Short mmCIF file of C-alpha atoms and ligand atoms in Angstrom, two decimals:
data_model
loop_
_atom_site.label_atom_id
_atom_site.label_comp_id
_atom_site.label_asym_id
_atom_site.label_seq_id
_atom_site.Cartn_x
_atom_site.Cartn_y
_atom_site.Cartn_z
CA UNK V 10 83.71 27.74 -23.93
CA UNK V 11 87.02 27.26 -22.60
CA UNK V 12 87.94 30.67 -22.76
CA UNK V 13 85.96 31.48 -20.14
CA UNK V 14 87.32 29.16 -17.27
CA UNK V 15 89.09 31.08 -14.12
CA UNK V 16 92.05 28.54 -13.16
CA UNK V 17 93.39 28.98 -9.83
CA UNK V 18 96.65 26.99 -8.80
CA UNK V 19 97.44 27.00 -5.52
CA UNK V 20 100.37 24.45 -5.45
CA UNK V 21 98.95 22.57 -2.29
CA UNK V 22 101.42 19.63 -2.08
CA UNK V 23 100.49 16.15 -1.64
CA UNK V 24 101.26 12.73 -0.36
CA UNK V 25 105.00 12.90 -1.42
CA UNK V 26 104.29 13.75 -4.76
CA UNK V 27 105.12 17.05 -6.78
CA UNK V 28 101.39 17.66 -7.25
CA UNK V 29 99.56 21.02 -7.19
CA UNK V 30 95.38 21.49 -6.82
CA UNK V 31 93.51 22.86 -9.57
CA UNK V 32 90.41 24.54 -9.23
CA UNK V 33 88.02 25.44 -11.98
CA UNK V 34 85.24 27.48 -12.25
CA UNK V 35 81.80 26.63 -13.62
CA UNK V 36 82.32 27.12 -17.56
CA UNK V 37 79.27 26.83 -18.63
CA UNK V 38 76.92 29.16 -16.89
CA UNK V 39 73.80 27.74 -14.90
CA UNK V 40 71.28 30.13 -16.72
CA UNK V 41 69.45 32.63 -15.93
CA UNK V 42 68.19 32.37 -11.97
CA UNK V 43 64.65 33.44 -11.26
CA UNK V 44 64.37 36.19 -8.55
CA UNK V 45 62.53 34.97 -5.85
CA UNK V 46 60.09 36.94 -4.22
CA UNK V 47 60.75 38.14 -0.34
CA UNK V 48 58.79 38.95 2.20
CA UNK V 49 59.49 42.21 4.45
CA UNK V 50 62.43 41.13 7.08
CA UNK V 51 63.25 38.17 4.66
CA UNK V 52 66.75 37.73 3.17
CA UNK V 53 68.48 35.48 1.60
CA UNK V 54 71.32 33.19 1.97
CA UNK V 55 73.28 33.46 -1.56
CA UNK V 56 74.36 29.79 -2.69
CA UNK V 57 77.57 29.35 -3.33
CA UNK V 58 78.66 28.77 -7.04
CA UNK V 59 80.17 25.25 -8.13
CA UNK V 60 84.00 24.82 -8.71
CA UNK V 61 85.51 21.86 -10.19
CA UNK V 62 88.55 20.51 -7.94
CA UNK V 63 90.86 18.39 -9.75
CA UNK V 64 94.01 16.50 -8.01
CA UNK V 65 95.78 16.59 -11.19
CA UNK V 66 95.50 17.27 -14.89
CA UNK V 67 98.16 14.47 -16.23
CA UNK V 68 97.37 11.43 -15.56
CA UNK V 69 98.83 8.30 -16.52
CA UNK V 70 97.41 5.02 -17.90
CA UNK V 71 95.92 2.83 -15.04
CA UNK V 72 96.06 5.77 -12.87
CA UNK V 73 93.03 8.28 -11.02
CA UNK V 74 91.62 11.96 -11.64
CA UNK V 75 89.84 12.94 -7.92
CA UNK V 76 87.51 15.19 -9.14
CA UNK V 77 85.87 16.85 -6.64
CA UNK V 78 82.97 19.83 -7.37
CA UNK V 79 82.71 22.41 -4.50
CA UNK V 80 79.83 24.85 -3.63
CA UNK V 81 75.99 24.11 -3.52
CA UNK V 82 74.87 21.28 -5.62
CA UNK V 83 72.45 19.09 -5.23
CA UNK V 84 74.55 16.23 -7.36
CA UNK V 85 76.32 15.46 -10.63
CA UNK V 86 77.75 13.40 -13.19
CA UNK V 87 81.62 13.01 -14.71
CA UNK V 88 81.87 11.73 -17.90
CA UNK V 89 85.73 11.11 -19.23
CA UNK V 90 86.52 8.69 -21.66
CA UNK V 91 83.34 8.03 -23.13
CA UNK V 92 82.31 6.61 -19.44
CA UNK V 93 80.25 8.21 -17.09
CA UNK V 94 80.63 7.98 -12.90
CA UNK V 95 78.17 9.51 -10.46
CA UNK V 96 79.35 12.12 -7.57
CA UNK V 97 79.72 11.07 -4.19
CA UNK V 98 79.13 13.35 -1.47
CA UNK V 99 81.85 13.76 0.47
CA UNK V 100 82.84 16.21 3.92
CA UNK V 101 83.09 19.43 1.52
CA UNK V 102 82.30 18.56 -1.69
CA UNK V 103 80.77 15.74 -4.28
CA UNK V 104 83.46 13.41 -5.63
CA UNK V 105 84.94 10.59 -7.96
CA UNK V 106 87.54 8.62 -8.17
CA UNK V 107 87.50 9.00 -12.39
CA UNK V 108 89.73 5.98 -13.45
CA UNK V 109 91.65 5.56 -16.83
CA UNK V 110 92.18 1.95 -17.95
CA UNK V 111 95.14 0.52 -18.36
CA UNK V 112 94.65 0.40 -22.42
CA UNK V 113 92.91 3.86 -22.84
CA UNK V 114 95.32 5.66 -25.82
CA UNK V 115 97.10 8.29 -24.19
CA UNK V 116 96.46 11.88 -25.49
CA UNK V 117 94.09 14.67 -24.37
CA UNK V 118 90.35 14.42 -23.72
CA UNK V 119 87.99 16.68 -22.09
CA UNK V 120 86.24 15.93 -18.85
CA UNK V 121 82.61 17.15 -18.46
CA UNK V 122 80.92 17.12 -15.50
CA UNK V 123 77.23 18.18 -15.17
CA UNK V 124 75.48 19.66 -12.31
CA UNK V 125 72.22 19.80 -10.64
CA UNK V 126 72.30 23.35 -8.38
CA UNK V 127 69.99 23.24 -5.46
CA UNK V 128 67.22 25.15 -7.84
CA UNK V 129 66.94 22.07 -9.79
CA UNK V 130 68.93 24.30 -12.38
CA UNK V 131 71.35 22.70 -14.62
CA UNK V 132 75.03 23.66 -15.95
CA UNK V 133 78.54 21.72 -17.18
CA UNK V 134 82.13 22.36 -15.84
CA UNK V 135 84.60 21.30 -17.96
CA UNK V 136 88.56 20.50 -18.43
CA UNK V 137 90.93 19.40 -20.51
CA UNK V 138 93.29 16.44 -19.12
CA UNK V 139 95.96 14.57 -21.06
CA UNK V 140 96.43 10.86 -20.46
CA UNK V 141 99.83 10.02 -20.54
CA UNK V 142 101.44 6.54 -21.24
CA UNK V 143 103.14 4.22 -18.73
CA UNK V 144 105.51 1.69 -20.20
CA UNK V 145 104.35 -1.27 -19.47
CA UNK V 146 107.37 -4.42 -18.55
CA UNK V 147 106.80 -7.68 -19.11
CA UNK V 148 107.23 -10.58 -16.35
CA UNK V 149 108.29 -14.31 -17.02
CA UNK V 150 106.40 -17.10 -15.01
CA UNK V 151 106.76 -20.65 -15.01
CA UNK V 152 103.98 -22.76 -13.30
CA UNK V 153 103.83 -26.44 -12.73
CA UNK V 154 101.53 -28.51 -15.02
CA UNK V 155 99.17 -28.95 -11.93
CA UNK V 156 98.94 -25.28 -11.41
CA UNK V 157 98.14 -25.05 -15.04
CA UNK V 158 95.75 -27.05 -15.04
CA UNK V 159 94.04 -26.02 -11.67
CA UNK V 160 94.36 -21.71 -11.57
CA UNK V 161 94.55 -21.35 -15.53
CA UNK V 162 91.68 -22.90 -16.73
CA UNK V 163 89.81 -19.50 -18.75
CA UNK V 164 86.64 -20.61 -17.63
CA UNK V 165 88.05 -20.72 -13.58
CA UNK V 166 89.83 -17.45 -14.24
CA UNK V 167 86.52 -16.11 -16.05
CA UNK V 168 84.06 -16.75 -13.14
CA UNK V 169 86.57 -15.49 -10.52
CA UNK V 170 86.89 -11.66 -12.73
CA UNK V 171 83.02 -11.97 -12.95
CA UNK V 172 82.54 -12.37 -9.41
CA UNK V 173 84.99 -9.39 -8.47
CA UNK V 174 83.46 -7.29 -11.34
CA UNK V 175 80.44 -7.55 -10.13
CA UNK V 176 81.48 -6.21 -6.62
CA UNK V 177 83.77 -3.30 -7.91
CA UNK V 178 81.00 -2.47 -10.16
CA UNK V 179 78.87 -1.20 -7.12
CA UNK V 180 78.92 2.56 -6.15
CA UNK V 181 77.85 2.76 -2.34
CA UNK V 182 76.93 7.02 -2.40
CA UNK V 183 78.74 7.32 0.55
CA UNK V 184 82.32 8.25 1.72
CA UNK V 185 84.23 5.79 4.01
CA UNK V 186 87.52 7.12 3.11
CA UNK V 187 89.34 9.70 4.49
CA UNK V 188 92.61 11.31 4.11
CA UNK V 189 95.91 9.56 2.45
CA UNK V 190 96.47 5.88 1.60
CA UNK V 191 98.76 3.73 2.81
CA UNK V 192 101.15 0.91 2.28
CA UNK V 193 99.47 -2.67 3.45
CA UNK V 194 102.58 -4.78 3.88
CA UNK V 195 106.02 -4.10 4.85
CA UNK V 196 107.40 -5.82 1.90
CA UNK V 197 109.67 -5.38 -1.26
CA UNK V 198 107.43 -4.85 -4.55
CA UNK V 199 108.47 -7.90 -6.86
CA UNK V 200 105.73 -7.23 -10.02
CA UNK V 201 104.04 -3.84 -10.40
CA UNK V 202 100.62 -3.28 -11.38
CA UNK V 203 99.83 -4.14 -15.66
CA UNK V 204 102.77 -6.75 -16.30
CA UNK V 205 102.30 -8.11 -19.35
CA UNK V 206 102.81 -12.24 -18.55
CA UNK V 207 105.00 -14.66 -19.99
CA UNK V 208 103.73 -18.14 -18.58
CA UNK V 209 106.24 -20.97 -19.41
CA UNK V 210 107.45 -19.22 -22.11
CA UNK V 211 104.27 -17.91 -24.05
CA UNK V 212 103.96 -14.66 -25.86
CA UNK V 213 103.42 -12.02 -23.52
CA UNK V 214 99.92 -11.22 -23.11
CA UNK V 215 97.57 -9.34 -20.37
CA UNK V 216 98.10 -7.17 -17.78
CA UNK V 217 98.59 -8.12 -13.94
CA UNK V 218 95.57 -6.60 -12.57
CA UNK V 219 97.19 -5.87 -9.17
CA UNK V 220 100.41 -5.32 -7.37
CA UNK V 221 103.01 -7.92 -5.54
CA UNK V 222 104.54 -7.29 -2.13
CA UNK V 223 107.18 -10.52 -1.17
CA UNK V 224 107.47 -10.94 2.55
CA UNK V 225 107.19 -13.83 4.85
CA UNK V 226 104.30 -15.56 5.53
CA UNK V 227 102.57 -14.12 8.71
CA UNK V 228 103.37 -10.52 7.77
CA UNK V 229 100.75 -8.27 8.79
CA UNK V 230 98.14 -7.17 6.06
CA UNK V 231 96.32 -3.92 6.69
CA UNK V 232 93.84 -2.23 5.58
CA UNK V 233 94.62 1.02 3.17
CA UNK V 234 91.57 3.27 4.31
CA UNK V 235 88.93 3.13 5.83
CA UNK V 236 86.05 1.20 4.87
CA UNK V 237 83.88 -1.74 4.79
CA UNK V 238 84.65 -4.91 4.59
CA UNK V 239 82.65 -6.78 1.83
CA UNK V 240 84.34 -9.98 1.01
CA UNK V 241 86.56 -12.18 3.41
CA UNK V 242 86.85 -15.86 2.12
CA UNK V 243 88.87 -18.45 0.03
CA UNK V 244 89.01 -17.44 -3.85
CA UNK V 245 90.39 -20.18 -6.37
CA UNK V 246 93.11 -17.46 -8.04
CA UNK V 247 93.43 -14.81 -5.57
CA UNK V 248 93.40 -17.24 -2.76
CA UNK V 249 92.25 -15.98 0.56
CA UNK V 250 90.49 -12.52 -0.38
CA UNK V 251 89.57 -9.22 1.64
CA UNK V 252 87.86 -6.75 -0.30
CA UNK V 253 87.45 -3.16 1.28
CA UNK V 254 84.40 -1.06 -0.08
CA UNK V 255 85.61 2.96 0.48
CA UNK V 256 82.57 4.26 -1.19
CA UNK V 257 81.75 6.27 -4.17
CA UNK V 258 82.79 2.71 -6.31
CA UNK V 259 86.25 2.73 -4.73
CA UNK V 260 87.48 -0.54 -3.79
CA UNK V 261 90.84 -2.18 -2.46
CA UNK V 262 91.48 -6.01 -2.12
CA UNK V 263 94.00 -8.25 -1.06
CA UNK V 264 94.65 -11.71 -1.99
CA UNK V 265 97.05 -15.17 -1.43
CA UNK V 266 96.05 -14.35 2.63
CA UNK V 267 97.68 -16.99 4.88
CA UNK V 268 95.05 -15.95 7.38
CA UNK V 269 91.81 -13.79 7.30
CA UNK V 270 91.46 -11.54 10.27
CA UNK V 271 87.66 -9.61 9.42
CA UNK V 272 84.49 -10.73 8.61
CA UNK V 273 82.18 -9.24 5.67
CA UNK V 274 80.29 -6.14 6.47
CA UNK V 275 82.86 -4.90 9.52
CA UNK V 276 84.20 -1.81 9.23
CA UNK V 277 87.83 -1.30 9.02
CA UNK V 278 89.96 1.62 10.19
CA UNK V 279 93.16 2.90 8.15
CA UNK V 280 96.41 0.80 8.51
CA UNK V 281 94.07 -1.67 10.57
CA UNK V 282 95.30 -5.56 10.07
CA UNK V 283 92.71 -7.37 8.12
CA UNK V 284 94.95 -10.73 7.81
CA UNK V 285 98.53 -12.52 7.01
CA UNK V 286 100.45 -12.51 4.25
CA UNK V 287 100.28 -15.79 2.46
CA UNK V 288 100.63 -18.49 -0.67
CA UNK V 289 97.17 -19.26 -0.84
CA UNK V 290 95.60 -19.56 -4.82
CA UNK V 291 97.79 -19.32 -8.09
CA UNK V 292 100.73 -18.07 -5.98
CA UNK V 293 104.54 -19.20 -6.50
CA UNK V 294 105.88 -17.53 -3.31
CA UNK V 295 104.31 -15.85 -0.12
CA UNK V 296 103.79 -12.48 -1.79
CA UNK V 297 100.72 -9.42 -0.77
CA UNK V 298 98.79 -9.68 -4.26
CA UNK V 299 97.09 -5.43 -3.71
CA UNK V 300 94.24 -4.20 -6.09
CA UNK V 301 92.66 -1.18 -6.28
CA UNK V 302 89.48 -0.83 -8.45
CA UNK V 303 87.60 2.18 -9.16
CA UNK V 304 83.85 1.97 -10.50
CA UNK V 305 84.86 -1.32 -11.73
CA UNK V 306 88.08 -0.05 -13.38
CA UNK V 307 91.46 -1.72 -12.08
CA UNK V 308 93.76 0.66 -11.02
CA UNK V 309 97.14 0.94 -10.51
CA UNK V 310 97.27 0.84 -6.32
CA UNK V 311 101.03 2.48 -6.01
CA UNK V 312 99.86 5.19 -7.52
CA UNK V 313 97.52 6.19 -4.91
CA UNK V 314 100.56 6.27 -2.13
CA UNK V 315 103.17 7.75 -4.73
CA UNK V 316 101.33 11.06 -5.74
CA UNK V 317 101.25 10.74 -9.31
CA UNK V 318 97.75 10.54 -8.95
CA UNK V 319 98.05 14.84 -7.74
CA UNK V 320 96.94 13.16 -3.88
ZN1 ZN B 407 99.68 -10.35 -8.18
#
């Protein structure tokens, strides 16, 4: 069915990345559409036909497809990677954030994403997008035999992933986002997102599910969209915690706070301070631990301010 997709490239540029905007038409065609009977002086409006938008069509491990679907539909469904996400209506379109884990093999792997036209009529847009690896470093950590036993206890560390899973894991079908996405500190990156750890000299194992900013305590922390605020309190690991809800299952947080500046449920501007960097939690310096999640998929967050994610 491929054969029959229109691609248009239009080489739209965007945040500081070499990216280009790929739009594809609907592949598989809606069926047949009834024609409706009119009454003398009627007319009618003709509905415009779904495209699928996609911010890139490489994408690497840990990183984010936006796949957007223009025109008149009702809603849809993207399903990539054997996992399934729900459009969000946005300004212009219906969107996702479609995330690819941080162990997901690279290759290629087609994206299908089904429609529902405002007739109730059904139909499937499709695309091919290749996953490609990022090389993954590995980080050496020594903690005291306190902070061993306090933060690294599997069943503390266990609850504390449940807890946040259970928050990224909640698609609110509504945008709060808008535009680019910015730094939150003014600091120097000291561990990237998916480190493998070393912890007093273990085998290297796991990935860091976030990424570090060192600066001095009292930096200013702000907010990387817009959004709503849905957790603002003292976690065991991740110390003092602000998670941002942007819609459509997209989530940032921010951890090891010295101070917490918003409340759950306000709503937070772009670049808007939300608290102080801090050493609060399993934390061996004052560092900005970032995290960006999408439908309950951690994400790498530099990616979303570097363009490799095509935005
Ligand atoms: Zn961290």
């Amino acid at each position: 069915m491929l054969a029959g997709a229109v691609l248009f490239v239009s080489g739209a540029c965007g945040g500081g990345g070499g990216s280009s905007e790929v739009t594809v038409r609907l592949v598989t065609p809606a069926g047949p559409t009834a024609t409706p009977t009119l009454l003398p002086g009627e007319t009618v409006t003709a509905l415009e036909p779904p495209e699928l938008v996609l911010s890139t069509f490489e994408v690497y491990q840990a990183g984010t497809v936006l796949v957007s679907v223009t025109g008149d539909i009702r809603g849809g469904q993207v399903t990539f990677l054997g996992r399934k996400f729900p459009l969000t209506p946005g300004s212009q379109s219906q969107y996702s954030f479609v995330p690819v884990d941080t162990e997901d093999p690279p290759g290629e792997y087609v994206m299908k994403v089904d429609v529902t036209l405002p007739t109730g009529t059904k139909g499937t847009l499709q695309e091919t997008i290749t996953v490609l690896a990022t090389e993954w470093t590995t980080e050496y950590l020594e903690f005291t035999p306190e902070q061993v036993t306090e933060y690294l206890d599997p069943a503390v560390i266990a609850e504390e992933e449940a807890t946040l899973k259970s928050l990224y894991t909640r698609v609110t079908p509504e945008k709060l986002w808008d535009g680019f996405w910015q730094l939150p500190v003014a600091g120097v990156l000291t561990s990237r997102y998916g480190e493998q750890r070393s912890i007093n000299g273990s085998e290297p194992s796991g990935h860091h599910g976030g990424t570090d900013f060192g600066a001095l305590e009292g930096t200013p922390v702000t907010a990387t969209n817009s959004g709503k605020v849905v957790l603002a309190r003292q976690m065991k690991v991740h110390g003092n915690m602000v998670v941002v809800d942007h819609g459509g299952g997209l989530y940032s947080s921010y951890g090891h706070l010295s101070a917490i500046e918003v409340a759950e449920g306000d709503a937070v501007e772009a670049g808007q301070q939300i608290g102080l960097v801090g050493n609060t939690g399993l934390s061996t310096g004052a560092h900005l631990h970032w995290e960006m999640a999408s439908n309950g998929i951690l994400l790498d967050a530099v990616r979303f301010t570097d363009g490799t994610n095509g935005f």
